[in-house]
Amino acid sequence: MGVVFIGENIATNQTCAVKLLQSKSALALERFRREARVIKGLKHPGIPVAYDFGVVHGQAFLATELLSGTSLSELIHQSFGMVPVKSKKPLTAPPRLSTRWVISSSR
C-alpha cells in the first residue's frame, strides 16, 4: 500500500519515517487516512507516534516516529531463512513533496 522513507523535519531537525501512498484510488486514500487516525489515537512502545498526515501535489504521506530495531524482512530471514522478493519498479518521492519534510531513501 505504501513505501517508507527516512525523513527529517527541516524546521526542527527531527528524524522520522515518511510513508507515501502508492495507489491513487479514492478507496486506498480513505484507508490511508483511517490508518493515520488510528495511529494518532494509539500509544504503545511498539507503535510509532504519528507526527503529520496530508496530501501534497497529489501525493499522500504519513510522517511518524522512526522506530529502531530489526525490520520485518530481516526478522523473516533470520527466523525462516526466507529472502523477500524485491520490487521491479522503484518508487521515488516527488521532488517537492512538502516544504516541511525532506525525504531520503532508507536503502
Short mmCIF file of C-alpha atoms in Angstrom, two decimals:
data_model
loop_
_atom_site.label_atom_id
_atom_site.label_comp_id
_atom_site.label_asym_id
_atom_site.label_seq_id
_atom_site.Cartn_x
_atom_site.Cartn_y
_atom_site.Cartn_z
CA MET A 1 0.00 0.00 0.00
CA GLY A 2 2.89 2.36 0.67
CA VAL A 3 6.63 2.78 0.72
CA VAL A 4 8.56 4.15 3.70
CA PHE A 5 11.48 6.57 3.63
CA ILE A 6 13.59 8.15 6.34
CA GLY A 7 12.71 11.82 6.55
CA GLU A 8 13.63 14.90 8.51
CA ASN A 9 11.55 17.85 9.65
CA ILE A 10 13.67 20.68 8.29
CA ALA A 11 12.35 23.16 10.88
CA THR A 12 13.22 21.02 13.93
CA ASN A 13 15.82 18.55 12.53
CA GLN A 14 13.55 15.76 13.79
CA THR A 15 14.20 12.42 12.07
CA CYS A 16 11.08 10.44 11.19
CA ALA A 17 9.63 7.76 8.95
CA VAL A 18 7.62 9.05 5.98
CA LYS A 19 5.19 6.64 4.37
CA LEU A 20 4.00 7.50 0.85
CA LEU A 21 0.81 6.02 -0.54
CA GLN A 22 1.47 4.29 -3.86
CA SER A 23 -2.11 3.94 -5.04
CA LYS A 24 -4.09 6.88 -6.40
CA SER A 25 -7.52 5.30 -5.79
CA ALA A 26 -10.07 7.01 -3.53
CA LEU A 27 -10.52 3.79 -1.53
CA ALA A 28 -6.77 3.50 -0.87
CA LEU A 29 -6.62 7.15 0.20
CA GLU A 30 -9.53 6.66 2.63
CA ARG A 31 -7.81 3.59 4.13
CA PHE A 32 -4.58 5.58 4.44
CA ARG A 33 -6.45 8.40 6.22
CA ARG A 34 -8.04 5.84 8.55
CA GLU A 35 -4.57 4.39 9.27
CA ALA A 36 -3.32 7.88 10.20
CA ARG A 37 -6.29 8.49 12.52
CA VAL A 38 -5.88 5.11 14.24
CA ILE A 39 -2.12 5.55 14.73
CA LYS A 40 -2.71 9.05 16.11
CA GLY A 41 -5.01 7.61 18.79
CA LEU A 42 -2.70 4.80 19.96
CA LYS A 43 0.10 4.95 22.50
CA HIS A 44 2.38 1.91 22.79
CA PRO A 45 6.19 1.45 22.65
CA GLY A 46 5.83 -0.75 19.56
CA ILE A 47 3.62 1.68 17.66
CA PRO A 48 5.16 4.84 16.19
CA VAL A 49 3.79 8.26 17.16
CA ALA A 50 2.08 10.00 14.23
CA TYR A 51 3.50 13.47 13.55
CA ASP A 52 1.83 14.61 10.36
CA PHE A 53 -0.51 13.47 7.60
CA GLY A 54 -1.51 15.16 4.38
CA VAL A 55 -1.68 15.24 0.63
CA VAL A 56 0.78 17.49 -1.21
CA HIS A 57 0.77 17.77 -5.02
CA GLY A 58 -1.50 14.71 -5.15
CA GLN A 59 0.89 12.57 -3.03
CA ALA A 60 -0.49 11.31 0.30
CA PHE A 61 2.03 10.95 3.12
CA LEU A 62 2.14 9.95 6.78
CA ALA A 63 5.08 11.11 8.92
CA THR A 64 5.67 9.05 12.07
CA GLU A 65 8.25 8.42 14.73
CA LEU A 66 11.19 6.42 13.37
CA LEU A 67 11.49 3.19 15.36
CA SER A 68 14.82 1.41 15.52
CA GLY A 69 15.28 -2.33 15.54
CA THR A 70 15.04 -5.28 13.21
CA SER A 71 12.97 -4.84 10.06
CA LEU A 72 10.23 -7.32 9.26
CA SER A 73 12.15 -8.65 6.25
CA GLU A 74 15.26 -9.21 8.43
CA LEU A 75 13.17 -10.95 11.09
CA ILE A 76 11.60 -13.27 8.49
CA HIS A 77 15.02 -14.03 7.04
CA GLN A 78 16.50 -14.76 10.50
CA SER A 79 13.54 -16.88 11.63
CA PHE A 80 12.72 -18.78 8.46
CA GLY A 81 15.66 -18.29 6.10
CA MET A 82 13.39 -16.67 3.53
CA VAL A 83 14.50 -13.69 1.46
CA PRO A 84 11.84 -11.15 0.40
CA VAL A 85 11.25 -10.58 -3.30
CA LYS A 86 12.47 -7.16 -4.46
CA SER A 87 10.10 -4.93 -6.36
CA LYS A 88 10.98 -4.47 -10.03
CA LYS A 89 9.55 -0.95 -10.11
CA PRO A 90 11.24 1.51 -7.73
CA LEU A 91 9.17 4.37 -6.33
CA THR A 92 10.80 7.73 -5.89
CA ALA A 93 9.47 10.61 -3.85
CA PRO A 94 8.18 13.65 -5.74
CA PRO A 95 10.80 16.42 -5.72
CA ARG A 96 8.57 18.84 -3.79
CA LEU A 97 6.52 16.57 -1.53
CA SER A 98 6.33 19.11 1.27
CA THR A 99 8.18 22.15 2.49
CA ARG A 100 8.21 20.65 6.00
CA TRP A 101 9.82 17.28 5.26
CA VAL A 102 12.98 16.32 3.41
CA ILE A 103 12.95 12.67 2.33
CA SER A 104 15.89 10.39 1.67
CA SER A 105 15.82 6.73 0.77
CA SER A 106 16.42 4.36 3.68
CA ARG A 107 18.40 1.98 1.46
#
